[in-house]
Tab-separated table of C-alpha atoms in Angstrom:
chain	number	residue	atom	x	y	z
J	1	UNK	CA	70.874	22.259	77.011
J	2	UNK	CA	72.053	23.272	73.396
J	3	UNK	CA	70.462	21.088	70.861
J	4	UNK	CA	73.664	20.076	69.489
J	5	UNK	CA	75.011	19.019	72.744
J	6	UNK	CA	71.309	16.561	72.914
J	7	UNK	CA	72.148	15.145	69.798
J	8	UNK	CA	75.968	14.435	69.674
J	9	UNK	CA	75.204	12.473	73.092
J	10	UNK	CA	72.176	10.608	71.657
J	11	UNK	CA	74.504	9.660	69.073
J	12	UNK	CA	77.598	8.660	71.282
J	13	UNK	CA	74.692	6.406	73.404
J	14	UNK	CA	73.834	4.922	70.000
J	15	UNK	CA	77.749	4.124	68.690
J	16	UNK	CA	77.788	2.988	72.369
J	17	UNK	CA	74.933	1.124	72.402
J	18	UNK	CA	75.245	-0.575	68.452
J	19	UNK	CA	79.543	-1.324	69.803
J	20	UNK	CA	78.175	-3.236	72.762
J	21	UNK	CA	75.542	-5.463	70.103
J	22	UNK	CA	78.379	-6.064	68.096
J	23	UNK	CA	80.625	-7.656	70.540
J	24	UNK	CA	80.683	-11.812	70.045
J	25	UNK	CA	78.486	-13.981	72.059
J	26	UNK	CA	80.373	-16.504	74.338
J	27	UNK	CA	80.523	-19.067	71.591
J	28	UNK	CA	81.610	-23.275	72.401
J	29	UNK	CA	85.110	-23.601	71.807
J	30	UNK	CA	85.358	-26.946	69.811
J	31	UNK	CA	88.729	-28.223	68.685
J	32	UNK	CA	88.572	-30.918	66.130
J	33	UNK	CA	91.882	-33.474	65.994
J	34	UNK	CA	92.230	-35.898	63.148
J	35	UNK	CA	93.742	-39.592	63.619
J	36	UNK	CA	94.870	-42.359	61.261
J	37	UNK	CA	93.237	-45.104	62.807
J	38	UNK	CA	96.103	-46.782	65.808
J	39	UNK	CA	94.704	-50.270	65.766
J	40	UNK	CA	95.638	-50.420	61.941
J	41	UNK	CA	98.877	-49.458	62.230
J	42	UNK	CA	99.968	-52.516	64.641
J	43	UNK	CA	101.168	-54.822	62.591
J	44	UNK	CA	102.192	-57.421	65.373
J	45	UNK	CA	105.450	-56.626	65.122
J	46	UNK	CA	106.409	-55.325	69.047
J	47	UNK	CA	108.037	-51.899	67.562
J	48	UNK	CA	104.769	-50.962	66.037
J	49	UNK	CA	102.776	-51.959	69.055
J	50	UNK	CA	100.963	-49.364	70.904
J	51	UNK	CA	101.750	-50.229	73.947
J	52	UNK	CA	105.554	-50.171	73.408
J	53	UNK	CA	107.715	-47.946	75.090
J	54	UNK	CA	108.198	-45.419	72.810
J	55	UNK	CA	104.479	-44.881	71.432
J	56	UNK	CA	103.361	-45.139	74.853
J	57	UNK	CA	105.387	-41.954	75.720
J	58	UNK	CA	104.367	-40.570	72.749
J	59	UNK	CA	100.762	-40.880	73.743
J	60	UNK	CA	101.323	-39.320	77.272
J	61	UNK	CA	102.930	-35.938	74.934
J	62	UNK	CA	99.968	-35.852	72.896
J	63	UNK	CA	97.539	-36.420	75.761
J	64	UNK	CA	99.459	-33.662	78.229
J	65	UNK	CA	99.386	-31.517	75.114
J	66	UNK	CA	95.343	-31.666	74.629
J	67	UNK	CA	95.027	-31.870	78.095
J	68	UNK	CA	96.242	-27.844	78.260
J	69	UNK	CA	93.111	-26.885	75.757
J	70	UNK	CA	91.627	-28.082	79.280
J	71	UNK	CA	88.214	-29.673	77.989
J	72	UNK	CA	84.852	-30.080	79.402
J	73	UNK	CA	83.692	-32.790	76.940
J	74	UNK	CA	85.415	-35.227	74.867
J	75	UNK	CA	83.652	-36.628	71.703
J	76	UNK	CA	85.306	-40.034	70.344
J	77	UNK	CA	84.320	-42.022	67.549
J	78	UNK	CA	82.107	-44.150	69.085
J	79	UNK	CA	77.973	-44.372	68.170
J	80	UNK	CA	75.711	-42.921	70.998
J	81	UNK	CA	73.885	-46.622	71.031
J	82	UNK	CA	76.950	-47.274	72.826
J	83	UNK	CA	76.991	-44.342	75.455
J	84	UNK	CA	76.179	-46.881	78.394
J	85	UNK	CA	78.482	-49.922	77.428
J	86	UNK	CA	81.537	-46.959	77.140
J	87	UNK	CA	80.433	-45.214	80.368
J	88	UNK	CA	81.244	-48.989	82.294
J	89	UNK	CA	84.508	-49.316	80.491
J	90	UNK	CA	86.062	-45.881	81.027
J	91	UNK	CA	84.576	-46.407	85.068
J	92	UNK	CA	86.462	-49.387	85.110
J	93	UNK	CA	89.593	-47.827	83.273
J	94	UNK	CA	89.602	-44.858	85.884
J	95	UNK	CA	89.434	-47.004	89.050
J	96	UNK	CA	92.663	-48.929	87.387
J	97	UNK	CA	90.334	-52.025	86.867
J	98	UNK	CA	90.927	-52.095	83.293
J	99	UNK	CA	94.225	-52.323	81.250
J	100	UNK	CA	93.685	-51.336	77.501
J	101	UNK	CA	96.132	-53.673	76.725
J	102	UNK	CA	94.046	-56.430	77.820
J	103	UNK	CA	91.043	-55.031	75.928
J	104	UNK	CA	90.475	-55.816	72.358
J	105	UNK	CA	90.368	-52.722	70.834
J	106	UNK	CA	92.301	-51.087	73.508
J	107	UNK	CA	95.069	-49.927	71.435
J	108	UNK	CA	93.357	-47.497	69.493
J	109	UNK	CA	93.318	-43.762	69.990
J	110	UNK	CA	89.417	-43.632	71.278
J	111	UNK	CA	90.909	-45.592	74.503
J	112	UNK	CA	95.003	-44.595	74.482
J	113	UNK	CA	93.897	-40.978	74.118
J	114	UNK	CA	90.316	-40.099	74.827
J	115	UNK	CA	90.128	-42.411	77.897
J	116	UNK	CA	93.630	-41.393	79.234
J	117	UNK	CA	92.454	-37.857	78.378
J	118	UNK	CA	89.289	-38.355	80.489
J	119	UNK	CA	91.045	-39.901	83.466
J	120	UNK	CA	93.843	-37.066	83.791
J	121	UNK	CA	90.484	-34.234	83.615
J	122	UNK	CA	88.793	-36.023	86.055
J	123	UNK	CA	85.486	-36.359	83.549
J	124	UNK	CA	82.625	-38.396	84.082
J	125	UNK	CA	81.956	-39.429	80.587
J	126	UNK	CA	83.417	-39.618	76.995
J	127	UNK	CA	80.624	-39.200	74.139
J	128	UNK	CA	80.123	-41.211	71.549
J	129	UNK	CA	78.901	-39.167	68.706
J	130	UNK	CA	80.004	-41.232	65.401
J	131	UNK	CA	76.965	-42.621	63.097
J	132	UNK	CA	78.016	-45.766	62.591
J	133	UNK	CA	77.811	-46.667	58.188
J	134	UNK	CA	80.909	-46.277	56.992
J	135	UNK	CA	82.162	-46.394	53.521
J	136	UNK	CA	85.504	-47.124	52.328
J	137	UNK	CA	87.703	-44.901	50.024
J	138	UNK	CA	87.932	-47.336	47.392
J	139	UNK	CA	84.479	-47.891	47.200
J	140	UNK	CA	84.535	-45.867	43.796
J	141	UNK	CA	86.081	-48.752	40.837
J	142	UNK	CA	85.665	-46.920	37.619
J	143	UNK	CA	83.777	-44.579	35.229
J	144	UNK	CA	84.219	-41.502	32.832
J	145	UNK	CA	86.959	-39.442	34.470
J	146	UNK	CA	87.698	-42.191	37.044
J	147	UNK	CA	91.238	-40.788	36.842
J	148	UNK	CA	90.555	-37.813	38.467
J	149	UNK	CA	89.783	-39.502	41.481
J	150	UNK	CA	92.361	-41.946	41.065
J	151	UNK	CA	95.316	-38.977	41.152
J	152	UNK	CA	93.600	-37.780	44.115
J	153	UNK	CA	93.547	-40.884	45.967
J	154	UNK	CA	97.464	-41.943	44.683
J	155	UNK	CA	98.788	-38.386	46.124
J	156	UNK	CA	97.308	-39.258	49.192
J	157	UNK	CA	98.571	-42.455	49.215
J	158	UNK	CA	102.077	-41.299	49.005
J	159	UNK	CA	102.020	-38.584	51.350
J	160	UNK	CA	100.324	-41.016	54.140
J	161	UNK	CA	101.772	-44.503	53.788
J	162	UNK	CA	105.101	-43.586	54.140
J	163	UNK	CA	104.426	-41.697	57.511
J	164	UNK	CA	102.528	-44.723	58.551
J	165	UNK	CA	105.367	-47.102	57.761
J	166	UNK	CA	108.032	-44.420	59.765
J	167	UNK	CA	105.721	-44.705	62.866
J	168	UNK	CA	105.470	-47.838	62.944
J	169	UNK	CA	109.149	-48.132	62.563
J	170	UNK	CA	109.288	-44.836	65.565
J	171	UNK	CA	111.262	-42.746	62.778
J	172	UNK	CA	108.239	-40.763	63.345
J	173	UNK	CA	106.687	-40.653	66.605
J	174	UNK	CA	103.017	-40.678	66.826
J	175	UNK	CA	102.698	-36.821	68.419
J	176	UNK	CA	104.704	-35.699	65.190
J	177	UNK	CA	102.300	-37.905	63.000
J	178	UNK	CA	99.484	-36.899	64.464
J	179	UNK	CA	100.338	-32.661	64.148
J	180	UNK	CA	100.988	-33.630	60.519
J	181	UNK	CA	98.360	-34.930	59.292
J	182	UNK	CA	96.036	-32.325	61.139
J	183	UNK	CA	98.305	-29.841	59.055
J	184	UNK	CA	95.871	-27.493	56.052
J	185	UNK	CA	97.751	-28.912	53.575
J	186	UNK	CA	96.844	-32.570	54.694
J	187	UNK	CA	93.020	-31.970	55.366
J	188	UNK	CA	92.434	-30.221	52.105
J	189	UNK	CA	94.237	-33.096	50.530
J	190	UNK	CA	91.780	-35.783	52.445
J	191	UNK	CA	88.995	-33.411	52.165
J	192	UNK	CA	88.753	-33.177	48.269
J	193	UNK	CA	89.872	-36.879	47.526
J	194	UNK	CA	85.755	-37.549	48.992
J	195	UNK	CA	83.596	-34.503	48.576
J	196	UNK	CA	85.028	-32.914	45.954
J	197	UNK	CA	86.850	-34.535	42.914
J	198	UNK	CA	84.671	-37.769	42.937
J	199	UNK	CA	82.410	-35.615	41.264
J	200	UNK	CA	84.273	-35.887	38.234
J	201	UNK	CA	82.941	-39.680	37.602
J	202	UNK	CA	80.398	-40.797	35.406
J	203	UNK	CA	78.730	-43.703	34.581
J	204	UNK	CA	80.890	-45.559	36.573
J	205	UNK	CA	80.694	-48.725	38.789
J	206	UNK	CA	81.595	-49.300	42.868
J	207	UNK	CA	83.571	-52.247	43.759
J	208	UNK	CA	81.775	-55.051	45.665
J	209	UNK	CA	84.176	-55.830	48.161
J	210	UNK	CA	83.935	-52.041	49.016
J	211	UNK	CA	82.770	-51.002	52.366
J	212	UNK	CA	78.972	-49.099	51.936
J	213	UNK	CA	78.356	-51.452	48.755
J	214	UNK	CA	74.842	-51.537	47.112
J	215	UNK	CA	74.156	-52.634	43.265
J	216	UNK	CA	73.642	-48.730	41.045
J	217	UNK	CA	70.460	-48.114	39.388
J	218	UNK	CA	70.523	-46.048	36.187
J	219	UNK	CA	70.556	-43.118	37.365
J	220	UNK	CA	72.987	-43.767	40.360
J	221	UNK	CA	75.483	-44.948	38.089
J	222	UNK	CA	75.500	-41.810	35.567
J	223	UNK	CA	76.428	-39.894	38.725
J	224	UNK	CA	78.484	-42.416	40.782
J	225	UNK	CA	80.993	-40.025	41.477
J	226	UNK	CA	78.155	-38.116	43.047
J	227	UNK	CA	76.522	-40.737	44.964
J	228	UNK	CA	80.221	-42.050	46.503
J	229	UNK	CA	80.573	-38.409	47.803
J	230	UNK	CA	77.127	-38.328	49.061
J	231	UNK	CA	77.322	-41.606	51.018
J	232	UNK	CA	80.405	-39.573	52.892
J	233	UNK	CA	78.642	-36.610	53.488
J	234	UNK	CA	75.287	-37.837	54.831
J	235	UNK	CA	77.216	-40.058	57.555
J	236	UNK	CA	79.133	-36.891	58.732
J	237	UNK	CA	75.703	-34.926	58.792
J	238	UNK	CA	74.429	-37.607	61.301
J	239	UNK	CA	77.788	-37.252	63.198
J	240	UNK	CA	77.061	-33.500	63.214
J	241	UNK	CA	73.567	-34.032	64.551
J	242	UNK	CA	75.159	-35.680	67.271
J	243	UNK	CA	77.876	-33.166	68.330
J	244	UNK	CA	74.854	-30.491	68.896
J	245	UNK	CA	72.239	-32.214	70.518
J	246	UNK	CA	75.185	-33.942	72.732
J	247	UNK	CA	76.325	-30.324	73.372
J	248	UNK	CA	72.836	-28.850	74.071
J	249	UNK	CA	72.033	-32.242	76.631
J	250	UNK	CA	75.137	-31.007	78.397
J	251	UNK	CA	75.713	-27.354	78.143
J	252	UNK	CA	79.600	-28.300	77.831
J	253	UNK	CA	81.264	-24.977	76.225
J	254	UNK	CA	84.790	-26.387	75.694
J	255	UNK	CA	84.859	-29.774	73.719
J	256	UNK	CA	87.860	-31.746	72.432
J	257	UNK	CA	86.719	-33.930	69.362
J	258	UNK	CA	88.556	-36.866	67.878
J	259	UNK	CA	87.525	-38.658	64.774
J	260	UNK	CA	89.445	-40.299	61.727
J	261	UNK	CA	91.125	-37.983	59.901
J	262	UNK	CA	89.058	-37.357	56.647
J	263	UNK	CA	86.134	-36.472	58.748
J	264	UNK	CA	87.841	-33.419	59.677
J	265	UNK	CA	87.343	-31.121	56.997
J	266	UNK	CA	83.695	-31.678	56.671
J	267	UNK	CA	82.894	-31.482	60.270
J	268	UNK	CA	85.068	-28.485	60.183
J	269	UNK	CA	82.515	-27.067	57.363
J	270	UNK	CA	79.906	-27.125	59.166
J	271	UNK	CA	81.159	-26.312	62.361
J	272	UNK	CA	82.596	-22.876	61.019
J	273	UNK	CA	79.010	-21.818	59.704
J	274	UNK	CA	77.624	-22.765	62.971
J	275	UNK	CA	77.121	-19.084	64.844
J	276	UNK	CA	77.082	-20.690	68.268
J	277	UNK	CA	80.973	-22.408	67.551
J	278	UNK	CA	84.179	-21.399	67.263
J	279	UNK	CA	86.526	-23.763	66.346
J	280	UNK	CA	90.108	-23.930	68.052
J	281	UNK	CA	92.754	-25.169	66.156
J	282	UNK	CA	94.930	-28.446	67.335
J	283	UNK	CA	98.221	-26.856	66.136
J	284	UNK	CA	98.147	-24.302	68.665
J	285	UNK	CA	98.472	-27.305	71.297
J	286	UNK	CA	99.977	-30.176	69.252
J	287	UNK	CA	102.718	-27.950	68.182
């Protein structure tokens, strides 16, 4: 055999060879979906009630909709300490021995969607993967440049209340909520309102009534701007802990995730620079 002919087929094995290590590993398909918190929008009025008519069928569009990303885990906003108290709920809630509406906090969307979500996949748990210190967006009272995070947090305002009051109201039903605020434009909006334009404020105070509240030291309150966004960001590192050793217990390669909606973009993040993940976007579902 020619030389030539020995090495143009040593180098078609090695294009061969180097196209075949190139191709993707079979990564876990995670899709992250962002919720204003249901139990906060009743506001005991029966229209805004979950469990009226209309949000009820809502729910049932939002779970079918999920339900077609067909899941093998479902991660809720609960805290793993939790696991066994939520495994004898959902039990109970998929032998009909449990009505949400007779359960205290059965009206938000960890039970109306994760558990109805569980029941219609026929899963044996839901996962609890939250760390459990929150902090509250208005934690942050003043300081140098406290204006830059007060713009932030006024846009916000006005883009979400509003939605919240039509829902309540079912102007807006809670599947086209829902898609909305899962939207870019709405999880950049979230997203830099806490990890990115706090840092702006200096030598600034936090409010005591605020959720996550401890007294600033010097230093702490030169950078409170920092400190407020690192209170956010070391709670979603924990929640992030969780999500892969909860993965890795399981070997689950299709999740469906569901936290508050400004946890999304961080989560997100990290997610993305996570080889082993590929994250599946909600819109292509809730759409």
């Amino acid at each position: 055999m020619k030389l030539s002919v020995i090495i143009t087929l040593i180098v078609l094995g090695m294009l061969g060879f180097s196209s075949q290590a190139q191709q993707p590993n079979d990564k876990i398909q995670i899709m992250l979906v962002g919720y204003a918190h249901w139990g906060q929008l009743d506001d005991g009025s029966e229209q805004a009630s979950m469990f009226s008519p209309a949000k009820q069928e809502s729910i049932e569009q939002l779970t079918s909709s999920i339900q077609n990303f067909d899941p093998e885990m479902i991660m809720v906003e609960l805290v793993p300490e939790e696991q066994k108290w939520c495994d004898s709920l959902f039990n109970l809630y998929k032998k009909d021995k449990l009505k949400l509406k007779d359960f205290e906090y059965g009206s938000g969307e960890t039970y109306q969607v994760g558990f109805r979500l569980g029941k219609a996949l026929k899963l044996q748990h839901i996962y609890g993967i939250d760390f459990d210190n929150s902090t509250s967006q208005s934690l942050l009272k003043s300081g140098v440049h406290y204006e830059k995070f007060e713009e932030q947090l006024k846009l916000l305002q006005q883009k979400a209340r509003p939605m919240g009051k039509l829902v309540q109201q079912d102007s807006l039903s809670l599947y086209d909520f829902t898609r909305e605020i899962n939207k870019p434009e709405m999880l950049e909006l979230t997203h830099r309102l806490i990890f990115n334009l706090p840092a702006y404020v200096q030598n600034g105070e936090w409010d005591e009534n605020g959720i996550g509240y401890h007294q600033l030291d010097q230093t702490e309150k030169q950078y409170a701007g920092a400190e407020y966004i690192s209170l956010f960001y070391n709670r979603n590192l924990k929640i992030y802990s969780n999500i892969l050793n909860t993965q890795l217990e399981t070997g689950a390669r299709r999740i469906y995730l569901q936290m508050g909606q400004a946890h999304i973009g961080v989560l997100k993040d990290l997610l993305e620079n996570n080889p082993n993940y590929e994250i599946i976007d909600p819109l292509t579902y809730i759409n």
